Amino acid sequence: MENYDIIIVGAGPAGLTAGMYAGRQNSKTLIIDRGFAGGLGLEVPLMQNYPGFDLISGMELIQKMKAQTENYCEIKENETIQSIEKTEDGFLLKTRTSPLLMSEESDEIREFKAKAIILATGASHRHLNVPGEAEFLGRGVAYCATCDGMFFIDRTVLMVGGGNSAAQEALYLKNLGCNVKLVHRRDQLRCEHHLQKALEEKEIEVIWNATVEEIKGDMVVESVRLNRNGQEEDYKTDGVFIAIGDDPSNEIAKELGIDLDEDGYIITDKRQATSVEHVYSAGDITGGVKQWVVACGEGAVAAISAYNDLNL
C-alpha cells in the first residue's frame, strides 16, 4: 500500500493544475485517471481563448500541462478506481489497470491511502449517436461554442438542442457573426423565457420537430440529414454544434456520500470543499462555467485548500 497526502481523481485541466499546486507545496501527491490525461480537453481542436497562447490545440496544451505537472507529482493513467472509502485517518482507494491495457498477469488490485481527496472527474457530452458525429469531430462537429465558434464566423451552422445551453450557445454564435439555426426535436423550447425572447430578437430561426439522422461531408461537414415531422431532408451547413446536455461523472462522489445538486454535479463552497471533510472538487464535475481556464483556477484553489486544512 502506498501512502499519499493528496490523491487527485481525474487528469484533465483541473486535476493537472491541482497536482502541480499540491506538489509544489511539498505534499506527496498522486493523480489517477481511468483514461489518458486530458479528458474532454483532448477534443478541443484549436483554442484562441487560453491566456498566453494565440492559438493552441487541446492536445498540445494537455501535453505541456502534463509535462509540467510531472515535475511535482506522480500521474497514473488508465487506472480505474474500484472502490473508495473514508477511514479514521483518511481515505482508502483500490484501483485496477484499465482493461484496455491489462493482461491476465497484471489483473491485480492496488491500494492507496490519502489524507485528502480532490475529485476532478469531469463530465461527458451527451451524444446524438448518429452516423458522422464521431467521424467529423473537430472537422465541423463541436460541443462548445465558446471554444470553437470563432472558426465559423460568416459561415452557416446548426445548433442542436432546446435547453438553456443550446439557446445561450446559439446566441453566442450569432453575436460572433455566424449564420446559426437551432434544431429542436419538439415544438416548444425548454430554455428560459428570456432566452426564447432573445432568440426571437436576434432572428435565430428554429427548425421545429426535427432530429438529426446523419452528419454528412467529405473532409469536413457539408450537410445534415434531418427528420422533420417524419420527412427526411438535407440541410447544407458548415458546422454542427451539439448542446443536448452533459452527464457529470459523479460515481465516486456518490460512493463517498457527497452532496450533489439536482443535476448531479458536486456542490462546493468557494474553497472547493465538498460536504465530506477533506474531500474537494474542481472542474466540470462542479457544474457552472465549463471552461478550461475556470477548471484550472478551481484546481488551484482545491489544492491550496486541501494543503491548508491538512497542515495549518
PDB file of C-alpha atoms in Angstrom:
ATOM      1  CA  MET A   1       0.000   0.000   0.000  1.00  0.00           C
ATOM      2  CA  GLU A   2       1.277   3.439  -0.960  1.00  0.00           C
ATOM      3  CA  ASN A   3       0.546   6.490   1.213  1.00  0.00           C
ATOM      4  CA  TYR A   4      -0.048   9.999  -0.089  1.00  0.00           C
ATOM      5  CA  ASP A   5      -1.031  13.334   1.360  1.00  0.00           C
ATOM      6  CA  ILE A   6      -3.376  14.172  -1.538  1.00  0.00           C
ATOM      7  CA  ILE A   7      -4.822  11.953  -4.257  1.00  0.00           C
ATOM      8  CA  ILE A   8      -6.485  13.651  -7.205  1.00  0.00           C
ATOM      9  CA  VAL A   9      -9.001  11.708  -9.272  1.00  0.00           C
ATOM     10  CA  GLY A  10      -9.019  12.962 -12.849  1.00  0.00           C
ATOM     11  CA  ALA A  11      -6.194  14.263 -15.034  1.00  0.00           C
ATOM     12  CA  GLY A  12      -7.978  16.936 -17.035  1.00  0.00           C
ATOM     13  CA  PRO A  13      -7.096  20.639 -16.753  1.00  0.00           C
ATOM     14  CA  ALA A  14      -8.480  20.856 -13.187  1.00  0.00           C
ATOM     15  CA  GLY A  15      -6.737  17.715 -11.974  1.00  0.00           C
ATOM     16  CA  LEU A  16      -3.373  18.545 -13.558  1.00  0.00           C
ATOM     17  CA  THR A  17      -3.403  22.060 -12.109  1.00  0.00           C
ATOM     18  CA  ALA A  18      -4.357  20.717  -8.686  1.00  0.00           C
ATOM     19  CA  GLY A  19      -1.492  18.222  -8.890  1.00  0.00           C
ATOM     20  CA  MET A  20       1.003  20.923  -9.747  1.00  0.00           C
ATOM     21  CA  TYR A  21      -0.124  23.190  -6.907  1.00  0.00           C
ATOM     22  CA  ALA A  22      -0.270  20.350  -4.393  1.00  0.00           C
ATOM     23  CA  GLY A  23       3.174  19.045  -5.347  1.00  0.00           C
ATOM     24  CA  ARG A  24       4.737  22.485  -5.216  1.00  0.00           C
ATOM     25  CA  GLN A  25       3.518  22.745  -1.622  1.00  0.00           C
ATOM     26  CA  ASN A  26       5.626  19.680  -0.824  1.00  0.00           C
ATOM     27  CA  SER A  27       2.567  17.448  -0.441  1.00  0.00           C
ATOM     28  CA  LYS A  28       3.108  13.881  -1.625  1.00  0.00           C
ATOM     29  CA  THR A  29       0.568  13.823  -4.421  1.00  0.00           C
ATOM     30  CA  LEU A  30      -0.829  11.295  -6.889  1.00  0.00           C
ATOM     31  CA  ILE A  31      -3.145  11.862  -9.861  1.00  0.00           C
ATOM     32  CA  ILE A  32      -5.228   8.907 -11.041  1.00  0.00           C
ATOM     33  CA  ASP A  33      -7.181   8.831 -14.305  1.00  0.00           C
ATOM     34  CA  ARG A  34      -9.177   5.968 -15.816  1.00  0.00           C
ATOM     35  CA  GLY A  35      -8.113   7.086 -19.291  1.00  0.00           C
ATOM     36  CA  PHE A  36      -5.395   9.289 -20.674  1.00  0.00           C
ATOM     37  CA  ALA A  37      -4.584  12.684 -19.217  1.00  0.00           C
ATOM     38  CA  GLY A  38      -6.657  15.434 -20.767  1.00  0.00           C
ATOM     39  CA  GLY A  39     -10.266  14.332 -20.561  1.00  0.00           C
ATOM     40  CA  LEU A  40     -12.566  16.396 -22.795  1.00  0.00           C
ATOM     41  CA  GLY A  41      -9.693  18.817 -23.302  1.00  0.00           C
ATOM     42  CA  LEU A  42      -8.246  16.403 -25.844  1.00  0.00           C
ATOM     43  CA  GLU A  43     -11.306  17.008 -28.042  1.00  0.00           C
ATOM     44  CA  VAL A  44     -10.630  20.717 -28.469  1.00  0.00           C
ATOM     45  CA  PRO A  45      -9.113  21.126 -31.955  1.00  0.00           C
ATOM     46  CA  LEU A  46      -7.962  24.733 -31.535  1.00  0.00           C
ATOM     47  CA  MET A  47      -8.289  27.343 -28.800  1.00  0.00           C
ATOM     48  CA  GLN A  48      -7.895  31.088 -29.034  1.00  0.00           C
ATOM     49  CA  ASN A  49      -9.063  31.963 -25.516  1.00  0.00           C
ATOM     50  CA  TYR A  50      -6.481  30.351 -23.224  1.00  0.00           C
ATOM     51  CA  PRO A  51      -4.251  33.041 -21.695  1.00  0.00           C
ATOM     52  CA  GLY A  52      -0.731  33.136 -23.088  1.00  0.00           C
ATOM     53  CA  PHE A  53      -1.484  31.370 -26.381  1.00  0.00           C
ATOM     54  CA  ASP A  54      -2.888  32.992 -29.502  1.00  0.00           C
ATOM     55  CA  LEU A  55      -3.733  29.572 -30.899  1.00  0.00           C
ATOM     56  CA  ILE A  56      -3.196  26.120 -29.391  1.00  0.00           C
ATOM     57  CA  SER A  57      -4.832  22.705 -29.629  1.00  0.00           C
ATOM     58  CA  GLY A  58      -6.231  20.954 -26.591  1.00  0.00           C
ATOM     59  CA  MET A  59      -3.853  18.042 -27.110  1.00  0.00           C
ATOM     60  CA  GLU A  60      -0.795  20.299 -27.237  1.00  0.00           C
ATOM     61  CA  LEU A  61      -1.843  22.226 -24.145  1.00  0.00           C
ATOM     62  CA  ILE A  62      -2.504  18.994 -22.243  1.00  0.00           C
ATOM     63  CA  GLN A  63       0.952  17.704 -23.188  1.00  0.00           C
ATOM     64  CA  LYS A  64       2.520  20.882 -21.847  1.00  0.00           C
ATOM     65  CA  MET A  65       0.455  20.794 -18.645  1.00  0.00           C
ATOM     66  CA  LYS A  66       1.148  17.099 -18.062  1.00  0.00           C
ATOM     67  CA  ALA A  67       4.908  17.528 -18.523  1.00  0.00           C
ATOM     68  CA  GLN A  68       4.910  20.457 -16.111  1.00  0.00           C
ATOM     69  CA  THR A  69       2.792  18.645 -13.515  1.00  0.00           C
ATOM     70  CA  GLU A  70       5.017  15.542 -13.618  1.00  0.00           C
ATOM     71  CA  ASN A  71       7.792  17.691 -12.150  1.00  0.00           C
ATOM     72  CA  TYR A  72       5.800  17.886  -8.919  1.00  0.00           C
ATOM     73  CA  CYS A  73       3.672  14.757  -8.603  1.00  0.00           C
ATOM     74  CA  GLU A  74       3.051  11.267  -9.919  1.00  0.00           C
ATOM     75  CA  ILE A  75       0.423  10.576 -12.607  1.00  0.00           C
ATOM     76  CA  LYS A  76      -1.121   7.160 -13.162  1.00  0.00           C
ATOM     77  CA  GLU A  77      -3.154   6.872 -16.366  1.00  0.00           C
ATOM     78  CA  ASN A  78      -5.526   4.069 -17.368  1.00  0.00           C
ATOM     79  CA  GLU A  79      -6.112   3.302 -13.702  1.00  0.00           C
ATOM     80  CA  THR A  80      -9.728   2.634 -12.773  1.00  0.00           C
ATOM     81  CA  ILE A  81     -10.904   3.163  -9.203  1.00  0.00           C
ATOM     82  CA  GLN A  82     -12.674   0.033  -7.994  1.00  0.00           C
ATOM     83  CA  SER A  83     -13.649   1.423  -4.599  1.00  0.00           C
ATOM     84  CA  ILE A  84     -13.038   4.354  -2.303  1.00  0.00           C
ATOM     85  CA  GLU A  85     -13.906   4.605   1.370  1.00  0.00           C
ATOM     86  CA  LYS A  86     -13.380   7.031   4.205  1.00  0.00           C
ATOM     87  CA  THR A  87     -11.299   5.694   7.090  1.00  0.00           C
ATOM     88  CA  GLU A  88     -10.410   7.088  10.505  1.00  0.00           C
ATOM     89  CA  ASP A  89      -7.221   8.690   9.202  1.00  0.00           C
ATOM     90  CA  GLY A  90      -8.109   9.465   5.614  1.00  0.00           C
ATOM     91  CA  PHE A  91      -9.228   7.511   2.564  1.00  0.00           C
ATOM     92  CA  LEU A  92      -8.540   4.072   1.118  1.00  0.00           C
ATOM     93  CA  LEU A  93      -8.637   3.670  -2.657  1.00  0.00           C
ATOM     94  CA  LYS A  94      -8.471   0.410  -4.574  1.00  0.00           C
ATOM     95  CA  THR A  95      -7.638   0.570  -8.272  1.00  0.00           C
ATOM     96  CA  ARG A  96      -7.121  -1.712 -11.244  1.00  0.00           C
ATOM     97  CA  THR A  97      -5.315  -1.023 -14.506  1.00  0.00           C
ATOM     98  CA  SER A  98      -7.879  -0.317 -17.192  1.00  0.00           C
ATOM     99  CA  PRO A  99      -8.827  -3.430 -19.206  1.00  0.00           C
ATOM    100  CA  LEU A 100      -7.615  -1.867 -22.449  1.00  0.00           C
ATOM    101  CA  LEU A 101      -4.020  -2.166 -21.284  1.00  0.00           C
ATOM    102  CA  MET A 102      -4.361  -5.076 -18.893  1.00  0.00           C
ATOM    103  CA  SER A 103      -3.017  -8.600 -19.460  1.00  0.00           C
ATOM    104  CA  GLU A 104      -4.142 -11.599 -17.436  1.00  0.00           C
ATOM    105  CA  GLU A 105      -0.904 -11.459 -15.477  1.00  0.00           C
ATOM    106  CA  SER A 106      -1.475  -7.850 -14.404  1.00  0.00           C
ATOM    107  CA  ASP A 107      -5.015  -8.390 -13.148  1.00  0.00           C
ATOM    108  CA  GLU A 108      -4.382  -7.104  -9.649  1.00  0.00           C
ATOM    109  CA  ILE A 109      -5.876  -4.619  -7.248  1.00  0.00           C
ATOM    110  CA  ARG A 110      -3.663  -1.794  -5.991  1.00  0.00           C
ATOM    111  CA  GLU A 111      -4.292   0.050  -2.758  1.00  0.00           C
ATOM    112  CA  PHE A 112      -3.544   3.680  -1.965  1.00  0.00           C
ATOM    113  CA  LYS A 113      -4.121   5.781   1.136  1.00  0.00           C
ATOM    114  CA  ALA A 114      -4.615   9.524   1.189  1.00  0.00           C
ATOM    115  CA  LYS A 115      -5.245  12.184   3.800  1.00  0.00           C
ATOM    116  CA  ALA A 116      -7.285  14.270   1.339  1.00  0.00           C
ATOM    117  CA  ILE A 117      -9.028  13.712  -1.977  1.00  0.00           C
ATOM    118  CA  ILE A 118      -9.656  16.108  -4.860  1.00  0.00           C
ATOM    119  CA  LEU A 119     -12.321  14.971  -7.315  1.00  0.00           C
ATOM    120  CA  ALA A 120     -11.757  16.345 -10.814  1.00  0.00           C
ATOM    121  CA  THR A 121     -13.692  13.639 -12.623  1.00  0.00           C
ATOM    122  CA  GLY A 122     -15.318  15.961 -15.153  1.00  0.00           C
ATOM    123  CA  ALA A 123     -18.393  15.377 -17.247  1.00  0.00           C
ATOM    124  CA  SER A 124     -19.126  13.779 -20.586  1.00  0.00           C
ATOM    125  CA  HIS A 125     -21.036  15.239 -23.515  1.00  0.00           C
ATOM    126  CA  ARG A 126     -24.294  13.623 -24.416  1.00  0.00           C
ATOM    127  CA  HIS A 127     -24.034  12.470 -27.987  1.00  0.00           C
ATOM    128  CA  LEU A 128     -26.549  12.212 -30.790  1.00  0.00           C
ATOM    129  CA  ASN A 129     -25.093   8.797 -31.682  1.00  0.00           C
ATOM    130  CA  VAL A 130     -25.721   9.265 -35.388  1.00  0.00           C
ATOM    131  CA  PRO A 131     -23.512   8.449 -38.383  1.00  0.00           C
ATOM    132  CA  GLY A 132     -20.889  11.121 -38.978  1.00  0.00           C
ATOM    133  CA  GLU A 133     -20.869  12.558 -35.458  1.00  0.00           C
ATOM    134  CA  ALA A 134     -17.654  10.885 -34.347  1.00  0.00           C
ATOM    135  CA  GLU A 135     -16.053  10.972 -37.800  1.00  0.00           C
ATOM    136  CA  PHE A 136     -16.363  14.749 -38.143  1.00  0.00           C
ATOM    137  CA  LEU A 137     -15.443  15.706 -34.577  1.00  0.00           C
ATOM    138  CA  GLY A 138     -13.118  18.694 -34.917  1.00  0.00           C
ATOM    139  CA  ARG A 139     -13.958  18.945 -38.626  1.00  0.00           C
ATOM    140  CA  GLY A 140     -17.326  20.604 -38.300  1.00  0.00           C
ATOM    141  CA  VAL A 141     -18.825  18.816 -35.294  1.00  0.00           C
ATOM    142  CA  ALA A 142     -18.325  20.608 -31.982  1.00  0.00           C
ATOM    143  CA  TYR A 143     -19.738  20.653 -28.451  1.00  0.00           C
ATOM    144  CA  CYS A 144     -18.513  24.053 -27.258  1.00  0.00           C
ATOM    145  CA  ALA A 145     -19.409  27.327 -28.975  1.00  0.00           C
ATOM    146  CA  THR A 146     -17.025  29.306 -26.783  1.00  0.00           C
ATOM    147  CA  CYS A 147     -14.169  27.005 -27.765  1.00  0.00           C
ATOM    148  CA  ASP A 148     -14.844  26.621 -31.496  1.00  0.00           C
ATOM    149  CA  GLY A 149     -17.239  29.377 -32.550  1.00  0.00           C
ATOM    150  CA  MET A 150     -14.502  31.673 -33.900  1.00  0.00           C
ATOM    151  CA  PHE A 151     -13.809  29.185 -36.687  1.00  0.00           C
ATOM    152  CA  PHE A 152     -17.338  29.575 -38.067  1.00  0.00           C
ATOM    153  CA  ILE A 153     -17.656  33.349 -38.395  1.00  0.00           C
ATOM    154  CA  ASP A 154     -19.600  34.223 -41.561  1.00  0.00           C
ATOM    155  CA  ARG A 155     -20.461  30.559 -42.024  1.00  0.00           C
ATOM    156  CA  THR A 156     -23.656  28.546 -41.582  1.00  0.00           C
ATOM    157  CA  VAL A 157     -24.012  26.335 -38.505  1.00  0.00           C
ATOM    158  CA  LEU A 158     -26.741  24.313 -36.843  1.00  0.00           C
ATOM    159  CA  MET A 159     -27.125  24.263 -33.070  1.00  0.00           C
ATOM    160  CA  VAL A 160     -28.825  21.069 -31.882  1.00  0.00           C
ATOM    161  CA  GLY A 161     -30.796  21.304 -28.632  1.00  0.00           C
ATOM    162  CA  GLY A 162     -33.604  23.181 -26.949  1.00  0.00           C
ATOM    163  CA  GLY A 163     -32.439  23.902 -23.407  1.00  0.00           C
ATOM    164  CA  ASN A 164     -30.619  26.827 -21.831  1.00  0.00           C
ATOM    165  CA  SER A 165     -27.192  25.724 -23.045  1.00  0.00           C
ATOM    166  CA  ALA A 166     -28.310  25.378 -26.662  1.00  0.00           C
ATOM    167  CA  ALA A 167     -30.028  28.785 -26.620  1.00  0.00           C
ATOM    168  CA  GLN A 168     -27.088  30.515 -24.955  1.00  0.00           C
ATOM    169  CA  GLU A 169     -24.607  28.976 -27.365  1.00  0.00           C
ATOM    170  CA  ALA A 170     -26.774  29.831 -30.375  1.00  0.00           C
ATOM    171  CA  LEU A 171     -26.894  33.458 -29.221  1.00  0.00           C
ATOM    172  CA  TYR A 172     -23.133  33.412 -28.703  1.00  0.00           C
ATOM    173  CA  LEU A 173     -22.582  32.137 -32.235  1.00  0.00           C
ATOM    174  CA  LYS A 174     -24.961  34.732 -33.650  1.00  0.00           C
ATOM    175  CA  ASN A 175     -23.126  37.523 -31.851  1.00  0.00           C
ATOM    176  CA  LEU A 176     -19.838  36.232 -33.271  1.00  0.00           C
ATOM    177  CA  GLY A 177     -21.208  36.598 -36.764  1.00  0.00           C
ATOM    178  CA  CYS A 178     -22.286  33.053 -37.549  1.00  0.00           C
ATOM    179  CA  ASN A 179     -25.432  32.271 -39.514  1.00  0.00           C
ATOM    180  CA  VAL A 180     -26.950  29.940 -36.933  1.00  0.00           C
ATOM    181  CA  LYS A 181     -30.181  27.956 -36.865  1.00  0.00           C
ATOM    182  CA  LEU A 182     -31.483  25.985 -33.897  1.00  0.00           C
ATOM    183  CA  VAL A 183     -32.657  22.397 -34.389  1.00  0.00           C
ATOM    184  CA  HIS A 184     -35.079  21.106 -31.770  1.00  0.00           C
ATOM    185  CA  ARG A 185     -36.903  17.803 -31.651  1.00  0.00           C
ATOM    186  CA  ARG A 186     -40.075  19.278 -30.126  1.00  0.00           C
ATOM    187  CA  ASP A 187     -42.454  22.131 -30.996  1.00  0.00           C
ATOM    188  CA  GLN A 188     -41.518  24.176 -27.933  1.00  0.00           C
ATOM    189  CA  LEU A 189     -38.146  25.148 -26.450  1.00  0.00           C
ATOM    190  CA  ARG A 190     -37.194  24.111 -22.925  1.00  0.00           C
ATOM    191  CA  CYS A 191     -34.979  27.125 -22.270  1.00  0.00           C
ATOM    192  CA  GLU A 192     -35.966  30.027 -20.033  1.00  0.00           C
ATOM    193  CA  HIS A 193     -38.391  32.629 -21.363  1.00  0.00           C
ATOM    194  CA  HIS A 194     -35.832  35.433 -21.549  1.00  0.00           C
ATOM    195  CA  LEU A 195     -33.627  33.239 -23.749  1.00  0.00           C
ATOM    196  CA  GLN A 196     -36.545  32.444 -26.045  1.00  0.00           C
ATOM    197  CA  LYS A 197     -37.208  36.169 -26.346  1.00  0.00           C
ATOM    198  CA  ALA A 198     -33.533  36.812 -27.099  1.00  0.00           C
ATOM    199  CA  LEU A 199     -33.593  34.178 -29.864  1.00  0.00           C
ATOM    200  CA  GLU A 200     -36.577  35.943 -31.422  1.00  0.00           C
ATOM    201  CA  GLU A 201     -34.937  39.360 -31.154  1.00  0.00           C
ATOM    202  CA  LYS A 202     -31.801  38.033 -32.835  1.00  0.00           C
ATOM    203  CA  GLU A 203     -33.961  36.432 -35.521  1.00  0.00           C
ATOM    204  CA  ILE A 204     -32.461  32.985 -34.953  1.00  0.00           C
ATOM    205  CA  GLU A 205     -34.587  30.504 -36.878  1.00  0.00           C
ATOM    206  CA  VAL A 206     -35.741  27.367 -35.077  1.00  0.00           C
ATOM    207  CA  ILE A 207     -36.259  24.186 -37.072  1.00  0.00           C
ATOM    208  CA  TRP A 208     -39.059  22.553 -35.095  1.00  0.00           C
ATOM    209  CA  ASN A 209     -39.899  18.872 -34.650  1.00  0.00           C
ATOM    210  CA  ALA A 210     -36.609  17.846 -36.216  1.00  0.00           C
ATOM    211  CA  THR A 211     -33.997  15.281 -35.300  1.00  0.00           C
ATOM    212  CA  VAL A 212     -30.542  14.787 -36.772  1.00  0.00           C
ATOM    213  CA  GLU A 213     -30.303  11.457 -38.582  1.00  0.00           C
ATOM    214  CA  GLU A 214     -26.870  11.798 -40.160  1.00  0.00           C
ATOM    215  CA  ILE A 215     -23.996  14.265 -40.478  1.00  0.00           C
ATOM    216  CA  LYS A 216     -22.503  14.192 -43.951  1.00  0.00           C
ATOM    217  CA  GLY A 217     -19.488  15.522 -45.801  1.00  0.00           C
ATOM    218  CA  ASP A 218     -16.163  14.696 -47.394  1.00  0.00           C
ATOM    219  CA  MET A 219     -13.186  16.088 -45.471  1.00  0.00           C
ATOM    220  CA  VAL A 220     -15.394  18.383 -43.383  1.00  0.00           C
ATOM    221  CA  VAL A 221     -19.103  18.712 -42.581  1.00  0.00           C
ATOM    222  CA  GLU A 222     -21.125  19.733 -45.625  1.00  0.00           C
ATOM    223  CA  SER A 223     -24.718  18.857 -44.736  1.00  0.00           C
ATOM    224  CA  VAL A 224     -27.016  17.285 -42.189  1.00  0.00           C
ATOM    225  CA  ARG A 225     -29.900  14.931 -42.828  1.00  0.00           C
ATOM    226  CA  LEU A 226     -32.877  15.914 -40.694  1.00  0.00           C
ATOM    227  CA  ASN A 227     -36.064  14.023 -39.984  1.00  0.00           C
ATOM    228  CA  ARG A 228     -38.703  16.732 -39.748  1.00  0.00           C
ATOM    229  CA  ASN A 229     -42.248  15.668 -38.993  1.00  0.00           C
ATOM    230  CA  GLY A 230     -41.472  12.263 -40.447  1.00  0.00           C
ATOM    231  CA  GLN A 231     -39.958  13.651 -43.648  1.00  0.00           C
ATOM    232  CA  GLU A 232     -36.218  13.422 -44.294  1.00  0.00           C
ATOM    233  CA  GLU A 233     -34.400  16.332 -45.901  1.00  0.00           C
ATOM    234  CA  ASP A 234     -30.822  17.546 -46.229  1.00  0.00           C
ATOM    235  CA  TYR A 235     -29.673  20.917 -44.883  1.00  0.00           C
ATOM    236  CA  LYS A 236     -26.417  22.425 -46.108  1.00  0.00           C
ATOM    237  CA  THR A 237     -24.246  23.552 -43.204  1.00  0.00           C
ATOM    238  CA  ASP A 238     -20.602  24.179 -42.400  1.00  0.00           C
ATOM    239  CA  GLY A 239     -20.855  23.013 -38.807  1.00  0.00           C
ATOM    240  CA  VAL A 240     -22.966  21.227 -36.239  1.00  0.00           C
ATOM    241  CA  PHE A 241     -22.845  22.304 -32.598  1.00  0.00           C
ATOM    242  CA  ILE A 242     -24.418  19.818 -30.194  1.00  0.00           C
ATOM    243  CA  ALA A 243     -25.783  21.010 -26.838  1.00  0.00           C
ATOM    244  CA  ILE A 244     -28.123  18.335 -25.574  1.00  0.00           C
ATOM    245  CA  GLY A 245     -26.639  18.178 -22.091  1.00  0.00           C
ATOM    246  CA  ASP A 246     -23.732  16.747 -20.134  1.00  0.00           C
ATOM    247  CA  ASP A 247     -23.553  13.832 -17.757  1.00  0.00           C
ATOM    248  CA  PRO A 248     -21.425  14.505 -14.644  1.00  0.00           C
ATOM    249  CA  SER A 249     -19.011  11.698 -13.792  1.00  0.00           C
ATOM    250  CA  ASN A 250     -20.221  11.515 -10.200  1.00  0.00           C
ATOM    251  CA  GLU A 251     -19.967   7.809  -9.354  1.00  0.00           C
ATOM    252  CA  ILE A 252     -17.150   8.311  -6.833  1.00  0.00           C
ATOM    253  CA  ALA A 253     -18.911  11.300  -5.280  1.00  0.00           C
ATOM    254  CA  LYS A 254     -21.994   9.165  -4.751  1.00  0.00           C
ATOM    255  CA  GLU A 255     -19.904   6.411  -3.182  1.00  0.00           C
ATOM    256  CA  LEU A 256     -18.494   8.902  -0.678  1.00  0.00           C
ATOM    257  CA  GLY A 257     -21.934  10.364   0.077  1.00  0.00           C
ATOM    258  CA  ILE A 258     -21.064  13.849  -1.190  1.00  0.00           C
ATOM    259  CA  ASP A 259     -23.908  16.323  -1.639  1.00  0.00           C
ATOM    260  CA  LEU A 260     -24.901  16.822  -5.289  1.00  0.00           C
ATOM    261  CA  ASP A 261     -27.171  19.376  -6.902  1.00  0.00           C
ATOM    262  CA  GLU A 262     -30.359  18.449  -8.748  1.00  0.00           C
ATOM    263  CA  ASP A 263     -28.396  17.830 -11.943  1.00  0.00           C
ATOM    264  CA  GLY A 264     -25.877  15.542 -10.272  1.00  0.00           C
ATOM    265  CA  TYR A 265     -22.964  17.988 -10.033  1.00  0.00           C
ATOM    266  CA  ILE A 266     -20.841  18.202  -6.887  1.00  0.00           C
ATOM    267  CA  ILE A 267     -21.706  21.098  -4.590  1.00  0.00           C
ATOM    268  CA  THR A 268     -18.669  23.008  -3.292  1.00  0.00           C
ATOM    269  CA  ASP A 269     -18.049  26.174  -1.337  1.00  0.00           C
ATOM    270  CA  LYS A 270     -15.714  28.920  -2.544  1.00  0.00           C
ATOM    271  CA  ARG A 271     -12.747  26.899  -1.217  1.00  0.00           C
ATOM    272  CA  GLN A 272     -13.819  23.995  -3.460  1.00  0.00           C
ATOM    273  CA  ALA A 273     -14.597  21.937  -0.338  1.00  0.00           C
ATOM    274  CA  THR A 274     -17.435  19.419  -0.532  1.00  0.00           C
ATOM    275  CA  SER A 275     -19.839  18.216   2.154  1.00  0.00           C
ATOM    276  CA  VAL A 276     -17.362  15.481   3.165  1.00  0.00           C
ATOM    277  CA  GLU A 277     -14.383  16.586   5.254  1.00  0.00           C
ATOM    278  CA  HIS A 278     -11.075  16.603   3.364  1.00  0.00           C
ATOM    279  CA  VAL A 279     -12.748  15.995   0.012  1.00  0.00           C
ATOM    280  CA  TYR A 280     -12.546  18.811  -2.542  1.00  0.00           C
ATOM    281  CA  SER A 281     -13.697  19.119  -6.117  1.00  0.00           C
ATOM    282  CA  ALA A 282     -12.796  21.137  -9.201  1.00  0.00           C
ATOM    283  CA  GLY A 283     -13.582  21.433 -12.884  1.00  0.00           C
ATOM    284  CA  ASP A 284     -16.604  20.377 -14.913  1.00  0.00           C
ATOM    285  CA  ILE A 285     -17.840  17.974 -12.221  1.00  0.00           C
ATOM    286  CA  THR A 286     -18.812  21.062 -10.192  1.00  0.00           C
ATOM    287  CA  GLY A 287     -21.035  22.419 -12.998  1.00  0.00           C
ATOM    288  CA  GLY A 288     -21.046  26.162 -13.579  1.00  0.00           C
ATOM    289  CA  VAL A 289     -18.967  27.709 -16.362  1.00  0.00           C
ATOM    290  CA  LYS A 290     -17.281  24.808 -18.118  1.00  0.00           C
ATOM    291  CA  GLN A 291     -14.169  26.477 -19.456  1.00  0.00           C
ATOM    292  CA  TRP A 292     -10.553  25.347 -19.374  1.00  0.00           C
ATOM    293  CA  VAL A 293      -9.321  28.423 -17.530  1.00  0.00           C
ATOM    294  CA  VAL A 294     -12.080  28.076 -14.910  1.00  0.00           C
ATOM    295  CA  ALA A 295     -11.173  24.423 -14.310  1.00  0.00           C
ATOM    296  CA  CYS A 296      -7.538  25.378 -13.783  1.00  0.00           C
ATOM    297  CA  GLY A 297      -8.490  28.084 -11.291  1.00  0.00           C
ATOM    298  CA  GLU A 298     -10.709  25.714  -9.325  1.00  0.00           C
ATOM    299  CA  GLY A 299      -7.955  23.077  -9.328  1.00  0.00           C
ATOM    300  CA  ALA A 300      -5.500  25.530  -7.838  1.00  0.00           C
ATOM    301  CA  VAL A 301      -7.981  26.606  -5.136  1.00  0.00           C
ATOM    302  CA  ALA A 302      -8.799  22.986  -4.266  1.00  0.00           C
ATOM    303  CA  ALA A 303      -5.121  22.082  -3.837  1.00  0.00           C
ATOM    304  CA  ILE A 304      -4.388  25.115  -1.676  1.00  0.00           C
ATOM    305  CA  SER A 305      -7.453  24.434   0.477  1.00  0.00           C
ATOM    306  CA  ALA A 306      -6.510  20.768   0.933  1.00  0.00           C
ATOM    307  CA  TYR A 307      -2.972  21.722   1.942  1.00  0.00           C
ATOM    308  CA  ASN A 308      -4.122  24.359   4.393  1.00  0.00           C
ATOM    309  CA  ASP A 309      -6.657  22.035   6.042  1.00  0.00           C
ATOM    310  CA  LEU A 310      -4.070  19.304   6.468  1.00  0.00           C
ATOM    311  CA  ASN A 311      -1.209  21.460   7.654  1.00  0.00           C
ATOM    312  CA  LEU A 312      -2.444  24.645   9.307  1.00  0.00           C
TER     313      LEU A 312
END
